[in-house]
PDB file of N, CA and C in Angstrom:
ATOM      1  N   LYS A1482      -3.697  -5.264  -9.113  1.00  0.00           N
ATOM      2  CA  LYS A1482      -2.851  -6.139  -9.898  1.00  0.00           C
ATOM      3  C   LYS A1482      -1.402  -6.088  -9.441  1.00  0.00           C
ATOM      4  N   GLY A1483      -0.970  -4.937  -8.957  1.00  0.00           N
ATOM      5  CA  GLY A1483       0.437  -4.755  -8.628  1.00  0.00           C
ATOM      6  C   GLY A1483       0.965  -5.729  -7.597  1.00  0.00           C
ATOM      7  N   ILE A1484       0.245  -5.882  -6.491  1.00  0.00           N
ATOM      8  CA  ILE A1484       0.747  -6.727  -5.401  1.00  0.00           C
ATOM      9  C   ILE A1484       0.507  -8.212  -5.669  1.00  0.00           C
ATOM     10  N   LEU A1485      -0.523  -8.540  -6.443  1.00  0.00           N
ATOM     11  CA  LEU A1485      -0.850  -9.950  -6.680  1.00  0.00           C
ATOM     12  C   LEU A1485      -0.255 -10.516  -7.965  1.00  0.00           C
ATOM     13  N   ILE A1486      -0.071  -9.683  -8.977  1.00  0.00           N
ATOM     14  CA  ILE A1486       0.387 -10.193 -10.275  1.00  0.00           C
ATOM     15  C   ILE A1486       1.739  -9.612 -10.678  1.00  0.00           C
ATOM     16  N   GLN A1487       1.822  -8.290 -10.742  1.00  0.00           N
ATOM     17  CA  GLN A1487       3.015  -7.653 -11.291  1.00  0.00           C
ATOM     18  C   GLN A1487       4.267  -7.868 -10.450  1.00  0.00           C
ATOM     19  N   LEU A1488       4.199  -7.570  -9.154  1.00  0.00           N
ATOM     20  CA  LEU A1488       5.383  -7.727  -8.308  1.00  0.00           C
ATOM     21  C   LEU A1488       5.821  -9.183  -8.205  1.00  0.00           C
ATOM     22  N   PRO A1489       4.905 -10.142  -7.987  1.00  0.00           N
ATOM     23  CA  PRO A1489       5.352 -11.541  -7.976  1.00  0.00           C
ATOM     24  C   PRO A1489       6.000 -11.971  -9.297  1.00  0.00           C
ATOM     25  N   ALA A1490       5.458 -11.541 -10.432  1.00  0.00           N
ATOM     26  CA  ALA A1490       6.048 -11.889 -11.727  1.00  0.00           C
ATOM     27  C   ALA A1490       7.448 -11.305 -11.854  1.00  0.00           C
ATOM     28  N   TYR A1491       7.614 -10.062 -11.435  1.00  0.00           N
ATOM     29  CA  TYR A1491       8.929  -9.421 -11.487  1.00  0.00           C
ATOM     30  C   TYR A1491       9.911 -10.146 -10.572  1.00  0.00           C
ATOM     31  N   LEU A1492       9.491 -10.448  -9.354  1.00  0.00           N
ATOM     32  CA  LEU A1492      10.377 -11.130  -8.409  1.00  0.00           C
ATOM     33  C   LEU A1492      10.813 -12.492  -8.944  1.00  0.00           C
ATOM     34  N   LYS A1493       9.881 -13.216  -9.547  1.00  0.00           N
ATOM     35  CA  LYS A1493      10.240 -14.513 -10.135  1.00  0.00           C
ATOM     36  C   LYS A1493      11.226 -14.338 -11.278  1.00  0.00           C
ATOM     37  N   SER A1494      11.049 -13.290 -12.085  1.00  0.00           N
ATOM     38  CA  SER A1494      11.937 -13.081 -13.231  1.00  0.00           C
ATOM     39  C   SER A1494      13.372 -12.778 -12.805  1.00  0.00           C
ATOM     40  N   ILE A1495      13.546 -12.191 -11.626  1.00  0.00           N
ATOM     41  CA  ILE A1495      14.897 -11.907 -11.133  1.00  0.00           C
ATOM     42  C   ILE A1495      15.339 -12.935 -10.087  1.00  0.00           C
ATOM     43  N   LYS A1496      14.556 -13.996  -9.974  1.00  0.00           N
ATOM     44  CA  LYS A1496      14.851 -15.111  -9.058  1.00  0.00           C
ATOM     45  C   LYS A1496      14.986 -14.661  -7.601  1.00  0.00           C
ATOM     46  N   SER A1497      14.060 -13.788  -7.201  1.00  0.00           N
ATOM     47  CA  SER A1497      14.015 -13.325  -5.820  1.00  0.00           C
ATOM     48  C   SER A1497      12.790 -13.925  -5.137  1.00  0.00           C
ATOM     49  N   LYS A1498      12.905 -14.191  -3.859  1.00  0.00           N
ATOM     50  CA  LYS A1498      11.793 -14.779  -3.110  1.00  0.00           C
ATOM     51  C   LYS A1498      11.102 -13.768  -2.217  1.00  0.00           C
ATOM     52  N   SER A1499      11.551 -12.515  -2.246  1.00  0.00           N
ATOM     53  CA  SER A1499      10.911 -11.506  -1.404  1.00  0.00           C
ATOM     54  C   SER A1499      11.006 -10.132  -2.063  1.00  0.00           C
ATOM     55  N   GLY A1500      10.047  -9.267  -1.691  1.00  0.00           N
ATOM     56  CA  GLY A1500      10.023  -7.923  -2.223  1.00  0.00           C
ATOM     57  C   GLY A1500       9.220  -7.006  -1.318  1.00  0.00           C
ATOM     58  N   VAL A1501       9.209  -5.736  -1.661  1.00  0.00           N
ATOM     59  CA  VAL A1501       8.504  -4.718  -0.879  1.00  0.00           C
ATOM     60  C   VAL A1501       7.515  -4.010  -1.804  1.00  0.00           C
ATOM     61  N   PHE A1502       6.290  -3.836  -1.324  1.00  0.00           N
ATOM     62  CA  PHE A1502       5.258  -3.112  -2.071  1.00  0.00           C
ATOM     63  C   PHE A1502       4.945  -1.860  -1.274  1.00  0.00           C
ATOM     64  N   ILE A1503       5.274  -0.698  -1.828  1.00  0.00           N
ATOM     65  CA  ILE A1503       5.141   0.567  -1.099  1.00  0.00           C
ATOM     66  C   ILE A1503       4.006   1.402  -1.690  1.00  0.00           C
ATOM     67  N   ILE A1504       3.161   1.911  -0.810  1.00  0.00           N
ATOM     68  CA  ILE A1504       2.067   2.807  -1.185  1.00  0.00           C
ATOM     69  C   ILE A1504       2.305   4.147  -0.494  1.00  0.00           C
ATOM     70  N   LEU A1505       2.188   5.228  -1.241  1.00  0.00           N
ATOM     71  CA  LEU A1505       2.205   6.568  -0.646  1.00  0.00           C
ATOM     72  C   LEU A1505       0.756   6.985  -0.427  1.00  0.00           C
ATOM     73  N   TRP A1506       0.387   7.266   0.794  1.00  0.00           N
ATOM     74  CA  TRP A1506      -0.986   7.602   1.171  1.00  0.00           C
ATOM     75  C   TRP A1506      -1.120   9.119   1.262  1.00  0.00           C
ATOM     76  N   PHE A1507      -1.904   9.705   0.332  1.00  0.00           N
ATOM     77  CA  PHE A1507      -2.081  11.151   0.283  1.00  0.00           C
ATOM     78  C   PHE A1507      -3.426  11.617   0.831  1.00  0.00           C
ATOM     79  N   LYS A1508      -4.349  10.698   1.074  1.00  0.00           N
ATOM     80  CA  LYS A1508      -5.704  11.057   1.508  1.00  0.00           C
ATOM     81  C   LYS A1508      -5.650  11.726   2.879  1.00  0.00           C
ATOM     82  N   ASP A1509      -6.180  12.944   2.953  1.00  0.00           N
ATOM     83  CA  ASP A1509      -6.188  13.637   4.243  1.00  0.00           C
ATOM     84  C   ASP A1509      -7.471  13.282   5.005  1.00  0.00           C
ATOM     85  N   SER A1510      -7.428  13.429   6.309  1.00  0.00           N
ATOM     86  CA  SER A1510      -8.550  12.993   7.150  1.00  0.00           C
ATOM     87  C   SER A1510      -9.829  13.771   6.876  1.00  0.00           C
ATOM     88  N   ASP A1511      -9.709  15.021   6.446  1.00  0.00           N
ATOM     89  CA  ASP A1511     -10.898  15.834   6.151  1.00  0.00           C
ATOM     90  C   ASP A1511     -11.414  15.622   4.731  1.00  0.00           C
ATOM     91  N   GLY A1512     -10.591  15.074   3.865  1.00  0.00           N
ATOM     92  CA  GLY A1512     -10.986  14.888   2.471  1.00  0.00           C
ATOM     93  C   GLY A1512     -11.042  16.192   1.696  1.00  0.00           C
ATOM     94  N   LYS A1513     -10.357  17.217   2.173  1.00  0.00           N
ATOM     95  CA  LYS A1513     -10.375  18.512   1.490  1.00  0.00           C
ATOM     96  C   LYS A1513      -9.443  18.533   0.280  1.00  0.00           C
ATOM     97  N   ILE A1514      -8.305  17.863   0.387  1.00  0.00           N
ATOM     98  CA  ILE A1514      -7.314  17.906  -0.685  1.00  0.00           C
ATOM     99  C   ILE A1514      -7.346  16.619  -1.507  1.00  0.00           C
ATOM    100  N   PHE A1515      -7.261  15.485  -0.828  1.00  0.00           N
ATOM    101  CA  PHE A1515      -7.338  14.183  -1.493  1.00  0.00           C
ATOM    102  C   PHE A1515      -8.440  13.370  -0.841  1.00  0.00           C
ATOM    103  N   ARG A1516      -9.348  12.855  -1.653  1.00  0.00           N
ATOM    104  CA  ARG A1516     -10.474  12.066  -1.135  1.00  0.00           C
ATOM    105  C   ARG A1516     -10.351  10.583  -1.442  1.00  0.00           C
ATOM    106  N   ALA A1517      -9.504  10.240  -2.367  1.00  0.00           N
ATOM    107  CA  ALA A1517      -9.411   8.851  -2.819  1.00  0.00           C
ATOM    108  C   ALA A1517      -8.324   8.119  -2.043  1.00  0.00           C
ATOM    109  N   PRO A1518      -8.477   6.854  -1.855  1.00  0.00           N
ATOM    110  CA  PRO A1518      -9.630   6.041  -2.224  1.00  0.00           C
ATOM    111  C   PRO A1518     -10.760   6.217  -1.217  1.00  0.00           C
ATOM    112  N   GLU A1519     -11.948   6.450  -1.713  1.00  0.00           N
ATOM    113  CA  GLU A1519     -13.091   6.732  -0.837  1.00  0.00           C
ATOM    114  C   GLU A1519     -13.491   5.550   0.039  1.00  0.00           C
ATOM    115  N   SER A1520     -13.239   4.349  -0.444  1.00  0.00           N
ATOM    116  CA  SER A1520     -13.704   3.174   0.303  1.00  0.00           C
ATOM    117  C   SER A1520     -12.706   2.675   1.353  1.00  0.00           C
ATOM    118  N   TYR A1521     -11.565   3.351   1.510  1.00  0.00           N
ATOM    119  CA  TYR A1521     -10.569   2.902   2.484  1.00  0.00           C
ATOM    120  C   TYR A1521     -10.094   4.044   3.362  1.00  0.00           C
ATOM    121  N   SER A1522      -9.832   3.701   4.613  1.00  0.00           N
ATOM    122  CA  SER A1522      -9.102   4.585   5.516  1.00  0.00           C
ATOM    123  C   SER A1522      -7.647   4.130   5.473  1.00  0.00           C
ATOM    124  N   LEU A1523      -6.765   4.857   6.124  1.00  0.00           N
ATOM    125  CA  LEU A1523      -5.360   4.467   6.171  1.00  0.00           C
ATOM    126  C   LEU A1523      -5.206   3.085   6.803  1.00  0.00           C
ATOM    127  N   ASP A1524      -5.879   2.863   7.930  1.00  0.00           N
ATOM    128  CA  ASP A1524      -5.809   1.554   8.591  1.00  0.00           C
ATOM    129  C   ASP A1524      -6.428   0.463   7.730  1.00  0.00           C
ATOM    130  N   GLY A1525      -7.535   0.792   7.062  1.00  0.00           N
ATOM    131  CA  GLY A1525      -8.188  -0.174   6.185  1.00  0.00           C
ATOM    132  C   GLY A1525      -7.305  -0.569   5.021  1.00  0.00           C
ATOM    133  N   MET A1526      -6.623   0.400   4.432  1.00  0.00           N
ATOM    134  CA  MET A1526      -5.713   0.118   3.313  1.00  0.00           C
ATOM    135  C   MET A1526      -4.547  -0.735   3.772  1.00  0.00           C
ATOM    136  N   THR A1527      -3.998  -0.415   4.942  1.00  0.00           N
ATOM    137  CA  THR A1527      -2.887  -1.196   5.479  1.00  0.00           C
ATOM    138  C   THR A1527      -3.305  -2.641   5.716  1.00  0.00           C
ATOM    139  N   SER A1528      -4.471  -2.846   6.297  1.00  0.00           N
ATOM    140  CA  SER A1528      -4.981  -4.198   6.541  1.00  0.00           C
ATOM    141  C   SER A1528      -5.212  -4.946   5.244  1.00  0.00           C
ATOM    142  N   TRP A1529      -5.791  -4.266   4.257  1.00  0.00           N
ATOM    143  CA  TRP A1529      -6.064  -4.901   2.971  1.00  0.00           C
ATOM    144  C   TRP A1529      -4.764  -5.326   2.295  1.00  0.00           C
ATOM    145  N   LEU A1530      -3.759  -4.452   2.314  1.00  0.00           N
ATOM    146  CA  LEU A1530      -2.477  -4.803   1.695  1.00  0.00           C
ATOM    147  C   LEU A1530      -1.819  -5.985   2.400  1.00  0.00           C
ATOM    148  N   GLU A1531      -1.923  -6.035   3.725  1.00  0.00           N
ATOM    149  CA  GLU A1531      -1.367  -7.170   4.454  1.00  0.00           C
ATOM    150  C   GLU A1531      -2.065  -8.465   4.064  1.00  0.00           C
ATOM    151  N   SER A1532      -3.384  -8.424   3.907  1.00  0.00           N
ATOM    152  CA  SER A1532      -4.112  -9.624   3.485  1.00  0.00           C
ATOM    153  C   SER A1532      -3.737 -10.022   2.057  1.00  0.00           C
ATOM    154  N   GLN A1533      -3.520  -9.035   1.187  1.00  0.00           N
ATOM    155  CA  GLN A1533      -3.130  -9.333  -0.194  1.00  0.00           C
ATOM    156  C   GLN A1533      -1.723  -9.909  -0.260  1.00  0.00           C
ATOM    157  N   SER A1534      -0.845  -9.499   0.643  1.00  0.00           N
ATOM    158  CA  SER A1534       0.509 -10.068   0.657  1.00  0.00           C
ATOM    159  C   SER A1534       0.469 -11.544   1.049  1.00  0.00           C
ATOM    160  N   ILE A1535      -0.478 -11.912   1.909  1.00  0.00           N
ATOM    161  CA  ILE A1535      -0.646 -13.327   2.270  1.00  0.00           C
ATOM    162  C   ILE A1535      -1.155 -14.113   1.067  1.00  0.00           C
ATOM    163  N   VAL A1536      -2.102 -13.545   0.342  1.00  0.00           N
ATOM    164  CA  VAL A1536      -2.623 -14.190  -0.869  1.00  0.00           C
ATOM    165  C   VAL A1536      -1.506 -14.354  -1.894  1.00  0.00           C
ATOM    166  N   ALA A1537      -0.685 -13.324  -2.070  1.00  0.00           N
ATOM    167  CA  ALA A1537       0.426 -13.394  -3.024  1.00  0.00           C
ATOM    168  C   ALA A1537       1.399 -14.494  -2.651  1.00  0.00           C
ATOM    169  N   LYS A1538       1.688 -14.635  -1.354  1.00  0.00           N
ATOM    170  CA  LYS A1538       2.610 -15.692  -0.921  1.00  0.00           C
ATOM    171  C   LYS A1538       2.008 -17.065  -1.168  1.00  0.00           C
ATOM    172  N   THR A1539       0.719 -17.203  -0.898  1.00  0.00           N
ATOM    173  CA  THR A1539       0.041 -18.482  -1.127  1.00  0.00           C
ATOM    174  C   THR A1539       0.031 -18.834  -2.610  1.00  0.00           C
ATOM    175  N   ASN A1540      -0.264 -17.853  -3.451  1.00  0.00           N
ATOM    176  CA  ASN A1540      -0.405 -18.100  -4.888  1.00  0.00           C
ATOM    177  C   ASN A1540       0.926 -18.236  -5.620  1.00  0.00           C
ATOM    178  N   SER A1541       1.923 -17.447  -5.225  1.00  0.00           N
ATOM    179  CA  SER A1541       3.156 -17.409  -6.013  1.00  0.00           C
ATOM    180  C   SER A1541       4.407 -17.841  -5.253  1.00  0.00           C
ATOM    181  N   GLY A1542       4.290 -17.976  -3.941  1.00  0.00           N
ATOM    182  CA  GLY A1542       5.436 -18.413  -3.152  1.00  0.00           C
ATOM    183  C   GLY A1542       6.451 -17.328  -2.839  1.00  0.00           C
ATOM    184  N   VAL A1543       6.132 -16.066  -3.152  1.00  0.00           N
ATOM    185  CA  VAL A1543       7.060 -14.980  -2.827  1.00  0.00           C
ATOM    186  C   VAL A1543       6.529 -14.205  -1.627  1.00  0.00           C
ATOM    187  N   LYS A1544       7.458 -13.745  -0.786  1.00  0.00           N
ATOM    188  CA  LYS A1544       7.076 -12.970   0.395  1.00  0.00           C
ATOM    189  C   LYS A1544       7.107 -11.495   0.030  1.00  0.00           C
ATOM    190  N   ILE A1545       5.979 -10.835   0.173  1.00  0.00           N
ATOM    191  CA  ILE A1545       5.883  -9.410  -0.123  1.00  0.00           C
ATOM    192  C   ILE A1545       5.559  -8.668   1.167  1.00  0.00           C
ATOM    193  N   THR A1546       6.377  -7.686   1.474  1.00  0.00           N
ATOM    194  CA  THR A1546       6.154  -6.854   2.644  1.00  0.00           C
ATOM    195  C   THR A1546       5.501  -5.556   2.190  1.00  0.00           C
ATOM    196  N   PRO A1547       4.234  -5.323   2.596  1.00  0.00           N
ATOM    197  CA  PRO A1547       3.589  -4.071   2.215  1.00  0.00           C
ATOM    198  C   PRO A1547       3.947  -2.955   3.198  1.00  0.00           C
ATOM    199  N   ILE A1548       4.207  -1.773   2.650  1.00  0.00           N
ATOM    200  CA  ILE A1548       4.514  -0.606   3.474  1.00  0.00           C
ATOM    201  C   ILE A1548       3.648   0.549   2.988  1.00  0.00           C
ATOM    202  N   VAL A1549       2.960   1.210   3.918  1.00  0.00           N
ATOM    203  CA  VAL A1549       2.157   2.380   3.580  1.00  0.00           C
ATOM    204  C   VAL A1549       2.818   3.592   4.235  1.00  0.00           C
ATOM    205  N   ILE A1550       3.193   4.560   3.417  1.00  0.00           N
ATOM    206  CA  ILE A1550       3.812   5.785   3.918  1.00  0.00           C
ATOM    207  C   ILE A1550       2.744   6.872   3.913  1.00  0.00           C
ATOM    208  N   ASP A1551       2.459   7.401   5.081  1.00  0.00           N
ATOM    209  CA  ASP A1551       1.449   8.457   5.206  1.00  0.00           C
ATOM    210  C   ASP A1551       2.055   9.784   4.770  1.00  0.00           C
ATOM    211  N   ALA A1552       1.688  10.216   3.553  1.00  0.00           N
ATOM    212  CA  ALA A1552       2.199  11.477   3.001  1.00  0.00           C
ATOM    213  C   ALA A1552       1.094  12.531   2.955  1.00  0.00           C
ATOM    214  N   SER A1553       0.041  12.321   3.751  1.00  0.00           N
ATOM    215  CA  SER A1553      -1.075  13.275   3.757  1.00  0.00           C
ATOM    216  C   SER A1553      -0.633  14.578   4.419  1.00  0.00           C
ATOM    217  N   ILE A1554      -1.309  15.633   4.042  1.00  0.00           N
ATOM    218  CA  ILE A1554      -0.997  16.953   4.611  1.00  0.00           C
ATOM    219  C   ILE A1554      -1.521  17.010   6.032  1.00  0.00           C
ATOM    220  N   LYS A1555      -0.651  17.416   6.931  1.00  0.00           N
ATOM    221  CA  LYS A1555      -0.979  17.509   8.358  1.00  0.00           C
ATOM    222  C   LYS A1555      -1.006  18.987   8.755  1.00  0.00           C
ATOM    223  N   PRO A1556      -1.741  19.306   9.800  1.00  0.00           N
ATOM    224  CA  PRO A1556      -1.726  20.694  10.294  1.00  0.00           C
ATOM    225  C   PRO A1556      -0.307  21.065  10.735  1.00  0.00           C
ATOM    226  N   SER A1557       0.058  22.281  10.490  1.00  0.00           N
ATOM    227  CA  SER A1557       1.367  22.778  10.906  1.00  0.00           C
ATOM    228  C   SER A1557       1.459  22.774  12.431  1.00  0.00           C
ATOM    229  N   ALA A1558       2.605  22.414  12.939  1.00  0.00           N
ATOM    230  CA  ALA A1558       2.807  22.407  14.394  1.00  0.00           C
ATOM    231  C   ALA A1558       2.635  23.803  14.977  1.00  0.00           C
ATOM    232  N   SER A1559       2.914  24.813  14.180  1.00  0.00           N
ATOM    233  CA  SER A1559       2.768  26.176  14.685  1.00  0.00           C
ATOM    234  C   SER A1559       1.292  26.591  14.823  1.00  0.00           C
ATOM    235  N   ASN A1560       0.398  25.827  14.186  1.00  0.00           N
ATOM    236  CA  ASN A1560      -1.035  26.119  14.275  1.00  0.00           C
ATOM    237  C   ASN A1560      -1.740  25.322  15.369  1.00  0.00           C
ATOM    238  N   LEU A1561      -1.002  24.488  16.076  1.00  0.00           N
ATOM    239  CA  LEU A1561      -1.629  23.657  17.118  1.00  0.00           C
ATOM    240  C   LEU A1561      -1.739  24.399  18.415  1.00  0.00           C
TER     241      LEU A1561
END
């Protein structure tokens, strides 16, 4: 709902034609700490958000730039 309904409604209320939708990605590649969302990989989520931003522009006329920040836990450089 956020990228298709909530953000476009907010942008219209402040008379803006563009906005940014940011997702923090915590899912680690092993699924040991964070497993959700189970049906998406990082690349899959990024692609899905990009497609939803196109739908939002078509439906509401606002340009939404999706950004996914990879905040997953990575191996320490000292352990490599």
